[in-house]
XYZ file of N, CA, C and O in Angstrom:
772
model
N 0.921 -1.234 0.042
C 0.008 0.069 0.076
C 0.945 1.364 -0.096
O 1.813 1.442 0.813
N 0.756 2.076 -0.960
C 1.414 3.345 -1.069
C 1.002 4.261 -0.134
O -0.161 4.652 0.190
N 2.100 4.991 0.589
C 1.640 6.107 1.506
C 1.422 7.144 0.489
O 1.956 7.507 -0.453
N 0.445 8.227 1.190
C 0.177 9.535 0.472
C 1.342 10.427 0.863
O 1.956 10.272 1.869
N 1.734 11.353 -0.256
C 2.816 12.398 0.175
C 2.257 13.229 1.248
O 1.346 13.552 1.534
N 3.290 13.781 1.987
C 3.014 14.735 2.940
C 2.309 15.938 2.418
O 2.439 16.293 1.336
N 1.498 16.506 3.192
C 0.872 17.798 2.870
C 1.763 18.943 2.523
O 2.992 18.881 3.086
N 1.523 19.815 1.536
C 2.549 20.726 1.163
C 2.875 21.827 2.335
O 2.018 21.999 3.068
N 4.079 22.040 2.599
C 4.430 23.133 3.679
C 3.767 24.351 3.346
O 3.687 24.825 2.196
N 3.277 25.188 4.367
C 2.749 26.387 4.146
C 3.772 27.341 3.997
O 4.858 27.318 4.521
N 3.504 28.310 3.319
C 4.558 29.282 3.228
C 4.747 30.067 4.428
O 3.769 30.135 5.410
N 5.862 30.664 4.669
C 6.086 31.337 6.163
C 5.192 32.428 6.360
O 4.771 32.498 7.556
N 4.800 33.260 5.613
C 3.980 34.334 5.730
C 2.561 33.837 6.032
O 1.795 34.245 6.868
N 2.100 32.628 5.423
C 0.802 32.002 5.749
C 0.820 31.425 7.181
O -0.272 31.847 7.938
N 1.907 30.785 7.357
C 2.021 30.394 8.798
C 1.919 31.397 9.993
O 1.315 31.377 11.031
N 2.591 32.560 9.679
C 2.581 33.729 10.452
C 1.331 34.220 10.660
O 0.834 34.798 11.767
N 0.638 34.423 9.538
C -0.990 34.745 9.787
C -1.795 33.907 10.492
O -2.658 34.380 11.315
N -1.517 32.625 10.302
C -2.399 31.690 11.175
C -1.995 32.047 12.685
O -2.930 31.988 13.439
N -0.801 31.788 12.948
C -0.418 32.218 14.285
C -0.963 33.362 14.858
O -1.434 33.532 16.063
N -0.906 34.557 14.144
C -1.337 35.843 14.632
C -2.954 35.740 14.732
O -3.440 36.310 15.687
N -3.641 35.241 13.761
C -5.036 35.073 13.933
C -5.301 34.049 15.164
O -6.246 34.586 15.987
N -4.646 33.081 15.403
C -4.929 32.131 16.710
C -4.636 32.840 17.869
O -5.310 32.895 18.846
N -3.586 33.690 17.742
C -3.101 34.478 19.080
C -4.222 35.354 19.387
O -4.664 35.580 20.584
N -4.772 36.049 18.222
C -5.623 37.258 18.681
C -7.157 36.474 18.948
O -7.752 36.981 19.930
N -7.425 35.446 18.475
C -8.603 34.881 18.830
C -8.614 34.182 20.176
O -9.530 34.637 21.073
N -7.409 33.644 20.626
C -7.359 33.323 21.998
C -7.367 34.606 22.978
O -8.196 34.454 23.843
N -6.775 35.527 22.643
C -6.613 36.857 23.557
C -8.168 37.429 23.416
O -8.628 37.792 24.514
N -8.670 37.691 22.277
C -9.990 38.471 22.317
C -11.013 37.495 22.966
O -11.834 38.141 23.623
N -11.191 36.190 22.685
C -12.210 35.447 23.086
C -11.998 35.178 24.339
O -13.046 34.858 25.224
N -10.977 35.167 24.990
C -10.673 35.009 26.638
C -11.179 36.291 27.386
O -11.578 36.134 28.425
N -11.132 37.355 26.726
C -11.740 38.460 27.312
C -13.207 38.564 27.058
O -13.932 39.132 27.929
N -13.736 38.348 25.678
C -15.017 38.656 25.441
C -15.405 37.437 24.572
O -15.009 37.478 23.463
N -16.357 36.497 25.031
C -16.552 35.370 24.128
C -17.318 35.686 22.896
O -17.549 35.047 21.988
N -17.892 36.883 22.901
C -18.870 37.265 21.650
C -18.022 38.184 20.626
O -18.526 38.691 19.789
N -16.736 38.245 20.825
C -15.930 38.923 19.971
C -16.223 38.717 18.381
O -16.343 37.393 18.083
N -16.469 39.552 17.688
C -16.603 39.216 16.098
C -15.393 38.755 15.533
O -14.195 39.099 15.814
N -15.466 38.141 14.355
C -14.396 37.750 13.463
C -13.654 39.009 12.987
O -12.502 38.867 12.783
N -14.477 40.057 12.629
C -13.745 41.197 12.098
C -12.800 41.850 13.345
O -11.817 42.306 12.873
N -13.355 41.716 14.482
C -12.419 42.186 15.505
C -11.195 41.393 15.714
O -10.163 41.776 16.035
N -11.436 40.097 15.677
C -10.187 39.106 15.702
C -9.211 39.522 14.611
O -8.096 39.634 14.660
N -9.676 39.629 13.303
C -8.933 39.907 12.226
C -8.098 41.176 12.503
O -6.882 41.327 12.206
N -8.789 42.210 12.902
C -8.181 43.523 13.225
C -7.219 43.307 14.284
O -5.903 43.935 14.050
N -7.376 42.535 15.172
C -6.344 42.338 16.475
C -5.209 41.678 15.779
O -4.055 41.799 16.445
N -5.370 40.819 14.871
C -4.288 39.901 14.223
C -3.416 40.756 13.359
O -2.542 40.291 12.845
N -4.085 41.919 12.828
C -3.355 42.593 11.778
C -3.388 42.054 10.490
O -2.617 42.343 9.605
N -4.845 41.512 10.238
C -4.938 40.850 8.911
C -6.325 41.209 8.557
O -7.248 41.522 9.244
N -6.690 41.060 7.263
C -8.207 41.285 6.794
C -8.916 40.067 6.999
O -8.451 39.131 7.044
N -10.230 40.481 6.882
C -11.216 39.293 7.045
C -11.123 38.302 5.987
O -11.175 37.106 6.251
N -10.739 38.732 4.756
C -10.342 37.542 3.557
C -9.268 36.782 3.960
O -9.415 35.602 3.800
N -8.160 37.311 4.600
C -7.175 36.464 5.248
C -7.698 35.375 6.063
O -7.316 34.252 6.012
N -8.254 36.021 6.993
C -9.003 35.149 8.108
C -9.663 33.992 7.631
O -9.599 32.914 7.981
N -10.737 34.380 6.777
C -11.550 33.386 6.139
C -10.970 32.455 5.287
O -11.256 31.389 4.938
N -9.634 32.938 4.777
C -8.695 32.046 3.872
C -8.217 30.862 4.649
O -8.013 29.634 4.129
N -8.038 31.004 5.960
C -7.525 29.928 6.912
C -8.446 29.418 7.724
O -8.240 28.357 8.193
N -9.712 30.101 8.061
C -10.758 29.509 8.934
C -11.960 29.872 8.372
O -12.439 30.986 8.185
N -12.624 28.690 7.830
C -13.961 29.035 7.045
C -15.037 29.564 7.657
O -15.903 30.110 7.185
N -15.109 29.310 9.168
C -16.230 29.886 9.859
C -15.732 30.179 11.189
O -14.438 29.888 11.654
N -16.685 30.819 11.899
C -16.277 31.024 13.365
C -16.017 29.767 14.124
O -15.054 29.904 14.992
N -16.769 28.806 13.830
C -16.784 27.588 14.654
C -15.242 26.830 14.473
O -14.613 26.322 15.259
N -14.631 27.146 13.222
C -13.453 26.595 12.927
C -12.410 27.315 13.619
O -11.427 26.780 14.097
N -12.455 28.523 13.646
C -11.709 29.457 14.381
C -11.639 29.135 15.948
O -10.557 28.954 16.412
N -12.857 29.184 16.457
C -13.040 28.777 17.907
C -12.390 27.402 18.279
O -11.762 27.174 19.324
N -12.671 26.466 17.369
C -12.212 25.061 17.337
C -10.796 25.161 17.688
O -9.994 24.571 18.399
N -10.089 25.633 16.759
C -8.545 25.971 16.596
C -8.082 26.680 17.762
O -6.916 26.292 18.294
N -8.687 27.684 18.170
C -8.224 28.624 19.273
C -8.364 27.586 20.559
O -7.356 27.602 21.556
N -9.495 26.887 20.869
C -9.620 25.874 22.043
C -8.415 24.881 21.907
O -7.972 24.567 22.858
N -8.305 24.207 20.801
C -7.164 23.350 20.639
C -5.555 23.956 21.038
O -5.006 23.335 21.929
N -5.477 25.093 20.556
C -4.239 25.600 21.024
C -4.212 25.897 22.658
O -3.032 25.706 22.998
N -5.223 26.419 23.183
C -5.017 26.820 24.614
C -4.929 25.390 25.406
O -4.152 25.293 26.218
N -5.626 24.395 24.865
C -5.389 23.071 25.490
C -4.157 22.369 25.429
O -3.600 21.779 26.189
N -3.479 22.473 24.326
C -2.050 22.116 23.877
C -1.231 22.880 24.821
O -0.193 22.342 25.294
N -1.292 24.289 24.952
C -0.520 25.018 25.948
C -0.648 24.439 27.238
O 0.211 24.073 28.069
N -2.095 24.204 27.816
C -2.384 23.670 29.042
C -1.675 22.340 29.224
O -1.223 22.103 30.263
N -1.849 21.429 28.368
C -1.133 20.186 28.348
C 0.263 20.173 28.575
O 0.832 19.565 29.387
N 1.022 21.087 27.776
C 2.352 21.461 28.007
C 2.791 21.844 29.369
O 3.686 21.643 30.156
N 1.860 22.781 29.987
C 1.973 23.247 31.469
C 1.848 22.218 32.356
O 2.676 22.023 33.589
N 1.005 21.404 32.090
C 0.564 20.062 33.091
C 1.539 18.871 33.017
O 1.693 18.227 33.941
N 2.062 18.754 31.805
C 2.978 17.756 31.686
C 4.033 17.387 32.705
O 4.311 16.309 33.030
N 4.745 18.480 32.935
C 5.731 18.244 34.097
C 5.440 18.302 35.545
O 6.176 18.031 36.279
N 4.236 18.480 35.699
C 3.458 18.443 37.059
C 3.766 17.205 37.756
O 3.351 16.081 37.243
N 4.218 17.264 38.869
C 4.497 15.961 39.937
C 3.219 15.551 40.399
O 2.653 16.140 41.138
N 2.832 14.252 39.843
C 1.552 13.637 40.178
C 1.975 12.385 41.132
O 0.988 11.672 41.215
N 3.032 12.135 41.479
C 3.387 10.933 42.333
C 3.286 11.386 43.766
O 2.732 12.354 44.180
N 3.413 10.392 44.562
C 3.385 10.575 46.089
C 1.846 10.337 46.395
O 1.071 9.617 45.582
N 1.282 10.894 47.530
C 0.068 10.879 48.084
C -0.878 11.273 47.135
O -0.816 12.340 46.560
N -1.998 10.544 46.678
C -2.808 10.918 45.512
C -3.673 12.232 45.838
O -4.016 13.020 45.063
N -3.938 12.243 47.154
C -4.572 13.585 47.648
C -3.852 14.855 47.425
O -4.430 15.778 46.758
N -2.595 14.738 47.830
C -1.800 15.819 47.547
C -1.414 16.202 45.989
O -1.418 17.263 45.536
N -1.340 14.993 45.375
C -1.079 15.193 43.735
C -2.452 15.822 43.247
O -2.327 16.564 42.282
N -3.495 15.473 43.708
C -4.861 15.930 43.169
C -4.977 17.467 43.461
O -5.374 18.184 42.585
N -4.435 17.926 44.794
C -4.368 19.351 44.823
C -3.640 20.019 44.075
O -3.848 21.091 43.629
N -2.354 19.355 43.703
C -1.469 19.979 42.804
C -2.030 20.057 41.271
O -1.989 21.184 40.671
N -2.727 19.147 40.955
C -3.537 19.270 39.651
C -4.374 20.272 39.709
O -4.712 21.025 38.704
N -5.329 20.285 40.721
C -6.476 21.287 40.882
C -5.752 22.792 40.772
O -6.264 23.628 39.948
N -4.700 22.870 41.566
C -4.272 24.326 41.683
C -3.736 24.864 40.159
O -4.119 25.984 39.780
N -3.055 23.857 39.470
C -2.491 24.248 38.280
C -3.696 24.241 37.158
O -3.559 25.295 36.377
N -4.482 23.398 37.267
C -5.601 23.397 36.214
C -6.572 24.652 36.498
O -6.911 25.170 35.572
N -6.497 25.107 37.754
C -7.485 26.386 38.034
C -6.801 27.443 37.289
O -7.655 28.341 36.803
N -5.619 27.584 37.456
C -4.957 28.834 36.825
C -4.995 28.726 35.215
O -5.391 29.733 34.706
N -5.153 27.499 34.527
C -5.342 27.705 33.181
C -6.808 27.791 32.779
O -7.052 28.649 31.861
N -7.669 27.448 33.712
C -9.037 27.580 33.519
C -9.352 29.208 33.579
O -10.269 29.594 32.825
N -8.870 29.538 34.652
C -9.019 31.139 34.917
C -8.721 31.862 33.698
O -9.317 33.020 33.368
N -7.581 31.521 33.196
C -7.078 32.484 31.903
C -7.856 32.141 30.642
O -7.998 32.977 29.789
N -8.714 31.081 30.529
C -9.375 30.874 29.244
C -10.969 30.507 29.486
O -11.603 30.116 28.535
N -11.489 30.868 30.641
C -12.985 30.567 30.704
C -13.839 31.213 29.748
O -14.871 30.573 29.353
N -13.613 32.407 29.384
C -14.449 33.214 28.394
C -14.353 32.248 26.911
O -15.336 32.230 26.272
N -13.216 31.926 26.709
C -13.048 31.030 25.476
C -13.924 29.905 25.406
O -14.489 29.478 24.501
N -13.996 29.179 26.661
C -14.860 27.953 26.695
C -16.209 28.278 26.446
O -17.108 27.564 25.876
N -16.757 29.622 27.086
C -18.030 29.998 26.749
C -18.271 30.091 25.161
O -19.233 29.756 24.782
N -17.345 30.743 24.513
C -17.581 30.999 23.233
C -17.659 29.490 22.442
O -18.323 29.384 21.521
N -16.567 28.524 22.804
C -16.743 27.222 22.382
C -18.066 26.454 22.606
O -18.606 25.744 21.706
N -18.516 26.659 23.800
C -19.923 26.079 24.064
C -20.977 26.582 23.096
O -21.904 25.788 22.878
N -20.976 27.760 22.638
C -21.808 28.339 21.668
C -21.562 27.781 20.387
O -22.495 27.761 19.431
N -20.177 27.484 19.844
C -19.892 27.157 18.536
C -19.835 25.868 18.253
O -19.828 25.223 17.335
N -19.407 24.918 19.392
C -19.022 23.587 19.108
C -19.907 22.504 19.915
O -20.403 22.916 20.816
N -19.888 21.430 19.326
C -20.866 20.425 20.190
C -20.254 19.978 21.274
O -18.832 20.046 21.670
N -20.993 19.510 22.202
C -20.570 19.033 23.427
C -19.433 17.947 23.185
O -18.421 17.656 23.872
N -19.639 16.966 22.258
C -18.875 15.892 21.965
C -17.400 16.358 21.484
O -16.360 15.892 21.910
N -17.423 17.657 20.823
C -16.144 18.015 20.144
C -15.342 18.736 21.369
O -14.171 18.570 21.446
N -16.073 19.342 22.291
C -15.518 20.012 23.468
C -14.818 18.877 24.368
O -13.853 18.939 24.969
N -15.475 17.793 24.483
C -15.021 16.527 25.279
C -13.674 16.029 24.619
O -13.005 15.905 25.162
N -13.882 15.938 23.106
C -12.632 15.396 22.448
C -11.402 16.212 22.723
O -10.268 15.800 22.859
N -11.684 17.583 22.769
C -10.583 18.708 22.798
C -10.129 18.381 23.984
O -8.839 18.716 24.495
N -10.785 18.182 25.291
C -10.400 18.119 26.739
C -9.772 16.645 26.991
O -9.518 16.205 28.076
N -9.663 15.684 25.962
C -9.294 14.402 26.250
C -8.055 14.270 27.000
O -7.823 13.366 27.916
N -6.816 14.965 26.564
C -5.795 15.075 27.221
C -5.838 15.349 28.775
O -5.296 14.594 29.600
N -6.456 16.482 29.219
C -6.513 16.590 30.535
C -7.551 15.607 31.263
O -7.031 15.292 32.553
N -8.421 15.154 30.559
C -9.239 14.017 31.154
C -8.389 12.914 31.377
O -8.552 12.140 32.553
N -7.615 12.401 30.450
C -6.695 11.365 30.867
C -5.840 11.354 31.834
O -5.505 10.382 32.708
N -5.061 12.656 32.253
C -4.254 12.769 33.226
C -5.021 12.505 34.313
O -4.481 12.148 35.456
N -6.135 13.261 34.524
C -6.900 13.185 35.828
C -7.329 11.617 35.973
O -7.346 11.172 37.157
N -7.785 10.944 35.029
C -8.381 9.444 34.910
C -6.972 8.741 35.649
O -7.347 7.800 36.468
N -5.799 8.923 35.269
C -4.710 8.259 35.597
C -4.422 8.312 37.149
O -4.228 7.314 38.053
N -4.630 9.577 37.589
C -4.262 9.990 38.919
C -5.489 9.293 39.880
O -5.280 8.675 40.902
N -6.552 9.405 39.403
C -7.849 8.975 40.190
C -7.725 7.203 40.148
O -8.155 6.708 41.156
N -7.228 6.638 39.057
C -7.173 5.311 39.183
C -6.081 4.882 40.167
O -6.397 3.864 40.651
N -5.098 5.567 40.272
C -3.859 5.207 41.186
C -4.590 5.470 42.673
O -4.257 4.539 43.512
N -5.243 6.474 42.858
C -5.766 6.872 44.120
C -6.786 5.892 44.533
O -6.985 5.161 45.669
N -7.536 5.333 43.582
C -8.692 4.138 43.773
C -7.926 2.843 44.176
O -8.298 2.136 45.088
N -6.737 2.549 43.487
C -6.122 1.391 43.787
C -5.385 1.446 45.152
O -5.149 0.394 45.725
N -5.000 2.454 45.554
C -4.515 2.817 46.893
C -5.610 2.918 47.972
O -5.305 3.016 49.236
N -6.821 2.954 47.608
C -8.049 2.964 48.667
C -8.113 4.262 49.019
O -8.793 4.648 50.110
N -7.581 5.413 48.415
C -7.781 6.941 48.899
C -9.111 7.417 48.386
O -9.633 8.131 48.966
N -9.391 7.058 46.998
C -10.353 7.820 46.431
C -11.557 6.490 46.069
O -11.168 5.325 46.110
N -12.729 7.184 46.135
C -13.881 6.229 46.051
C -13.934 5.300 44.821
O -13.566 5.881 43.749
N -14.300 4.144 44.916
C -14.246 3.291 43.808
C -15.749 2.739 43.326
O -15.935 1.990 42.458
N -16.837 3.485 44.118
C -18.200 3.159 43.869
C -18.835 3.824 42.657
O -20.117 3.620 42.336
N -18.194 4.773 42.199
C -18.715 5.700 41.042
C -17.663 5.423 39.874
O -16.400 5.302 40.134
N -18.160 5.569 38.623
C -17.286 5.433 37.557
C -16.100 6.674 37.284
O -16.490 7.775 37.827
N -14.969 6.191 37.043
C -14.056 7.231 36.983
C -14.393 8.361 36.097
O -14.107 9.497 36.353
N -15.076 8.054 34.920
C -15.459 9.169 34.108
C -16.440 10.052 34.839
O -16.330 11.289 34.410
N -17.318 9.797 35.600
C -18.159 10.530 36.476
C -17.302 11.501 37.236
O -17.540 12.607 37.483
N -16.217 10.841 38.054
C -15.241 11.599 38.803
C -14.525 12.745 38.056
O -14.632 13.818 38.635
N -14.069 12.236 36.842
C -13.464 13.354 36.003
C -14.442 14.576 35.543
O -14.137 15.587 35.750
N -15.703 14.061 35.353
C -16.721 15.045 34.831
C -16.952 15.965 36.000
O -17.238 17.159 35.752
N -17.175 15.248 37.259
C -17.259 16.074 38.426
C -16.205 17.144 38.623
O -16.244 18.439 39.091
N -14.981 16.780 38.505
C -13.970 17.608 38.704
C -13.871 18.897 37.739
O -13.767 19.885 38.171
N -14.035 18.430 36.553
C -14.283 19.651 35.539
C -15.379 20.496 35.878
O -15.255 21.787 35.666
N -16.456 19.781 36.228
C -17.755 20.841 36.615
C -17.372 21.773 37.664
O -17.705 22.956 37.665
N -16.778 21.169 38.652
C -16.368 22.019 39.985
C -15.348 23.145 39.695
O -15.615 24.320 39.876
N -14.408 22.807 38.847
C -13.354 23.686 38.334
C -14.136 24.868 37.488
O -13.980 26.234 37.820
N -15.031 24.444 36.551
C -15.570 25.506 35.760
C -16.651 26.261 36.743
O -16.967 27.539 36.441
N -17.199 25.667 37.454
C -18.286 26.210 38.513
C -17.733 27.275 39.354
O -18.278 28.337 39.560
N -16.436 27.278 39.715
C -15.750 28.149 40.442
C -15.575 29.396 39.590
O -15.677 30.430 40.240
N -15.146 29.347 38.398
C -15.134 30.433 37.529
C -16.467 31.089 37.434
O -16.495 32.431 37.556
N -17.536 30.572 37.355
C -18.814 31.113 37.234
C -19.084 31.797 38.629
O -19.664 32.904 38.676
N -18.797 31.319 39.732
C -18.906 31.921 40.785
C -18.093 33.310 41.401
O -18.649 34.108 41.800
N -16.887 33.185 40.602
C -15.993 34.250 40.576
C -16.748 35.305 39.884
O -16.795 36.662 40.362
N -17.246 35.053 38.533
C -17.857 35.882 37.698
C -19.134 36.606 38.354
O -19.423 37.853 38.220
N -19.748 35.946 39.291
C -20.944 36.284 39.795
C -20.664 36.940 41.207
O -21.502 37.636 41.816
N -19.233 37.187 41.591
C -18.973 37.790 42.733
C -19.158 37.048 43.879
O -19.009 37.645 45.035
N -19.294 35.879 44.012
C -19.705 35.121 45.234
C -18.412 34.230 45.782
O -18.383 33.599 46.646
N -17.361 34.313 44.995
C -15.951 33.606 45.180
C -14.957 34.509 44.815
O -14.977 34.984 43.863
N -13.945 34.561 45.926
C -12.730 35.239 45.624
C -11.863 34.724 44.803
O -11.600 33.335 45.117
N -11.144 35.128 43.779
C -10.227 34.319 42.910
C -9.245 33.682 43.675
O -8.892 32.436 43.342
N -8.663 34.289 44.502
C -7.682 33.852 45.445
C -7.941 32.647 46.344
O -7.194 31.882 46.825
N -9.385 32.399 46.487
C -9.801 31.299 47.251
C -10.267 30.110 46.515
O -10.647 29.064 46.920
N -10.301 30.340 45.220
C -10.828 29.335 44.244
C -10.224 27.905 44.396
O -10.792 26.857 44.526
N -8.783 27.835 44.163
C -8.301 26.502 44.170
C -8.472 25.959 45.443
O -8.640 24.703 45.366
N -8.327 26.696 46.638
C -8.464 25.872 47.772
C -9.948 25.343 48.002
O -10.141 24.294 48.290
N -10.888 26.149 47.516
C -12.229 25.842 47.722
C -12.518 24.563 46.604
O -13.206 23.699 47.028
N -11.958 24.665 45.474
C -12.118 23.429 44.595
C -11.550 22.166 45.174
O -12.167 21.168 45.081
N -10.309 22.284 45.619
C -9.616 21.132 46.245
C -10.395 20.690 47.376
O -10.544 19.381 47.508
N -10.945 21.429 48.344
C -11.562 20.980 49.489
C -12.864 20.136 48.932
O -13.376 19.065 49.582
N -13.614 20.782 48.228
C -14.795 20.078 47.512
C -14.602 18.849 46.866
O -15.195 18.020 47.182
N -13.564 18.725 45.936
C -13.244 17.537 45.354
C -12.716 16.406 46.149
O -13.156 15.348 46.203
N -11.963 16.897 47.070
C -11.278 15.803 47.920
C -12.206 15.310 48.803
O -12.421 14.127 49.171
N -13.370 16.025 49.424
C -14.381 15.445 50.068
C -15.318 14.552 49.194
O -15.800 13.379 49.695
N -15.515 14.928 48.012
C -16.409 14.233 47.085
C -15.757 12.871 46.712
O -16.571 11.828 46.455
N -14.506 13.054 46.628
C -13.659 11.752 46.287
C -13.292 10.759 47.235
O -12.860 9.702 46.795
N -13.301 11.250 48.402
C -12.907 10.393 49.403
C -13.405 9.130 49.566
O -14.736 8.800 49.278
N -12.634 7.898 49.639
C -13.291 6.603 49.928
C -14.221 6.573 50.971
O -13.863 7.120 52.003
N -15.361 5.969 50.768
C -16.305 6.045 51.864
C -15.987 4.903 53.027
O -15.207 4.316 52.851
């Protein structure tokens, strides 16, 4: 079976435009989820025709921006020490994850308007796998509950993290208290009965 030839390399200026558009999209949508494509193009220093030449729709651009943020987040989380006591490792994971979520919460709001729930889950597969591995280890050590599916525990962790951002936006939670609040909530919910 013959392999297909590699895709043609992008011209350097095209790649610079793509990077500028994605940087602008991440920045603009992280501040205001309803930012228009025209505003993103202007922030990127390109015209709308150039933006549409690389991203056919708002959904395509939001998808690519979300993927970029999650790739960055994965790179930040990769060196995180998740060894030792699973409870302490979970606290470290929550603290680092919280900082990443805080930076990109409005981008997720934009993604929820443009992308399917299944696509958002697919984009979050890397962070979910990291949490699943930690929870599986904690379950094996008898620290975390094993009477609920791991997928439910991971979904709960993500919901509580994103809920904390909502509480901050509503003025009911101080940003400096969020990581501790999330950790205490999750540790109590995940403790082995």
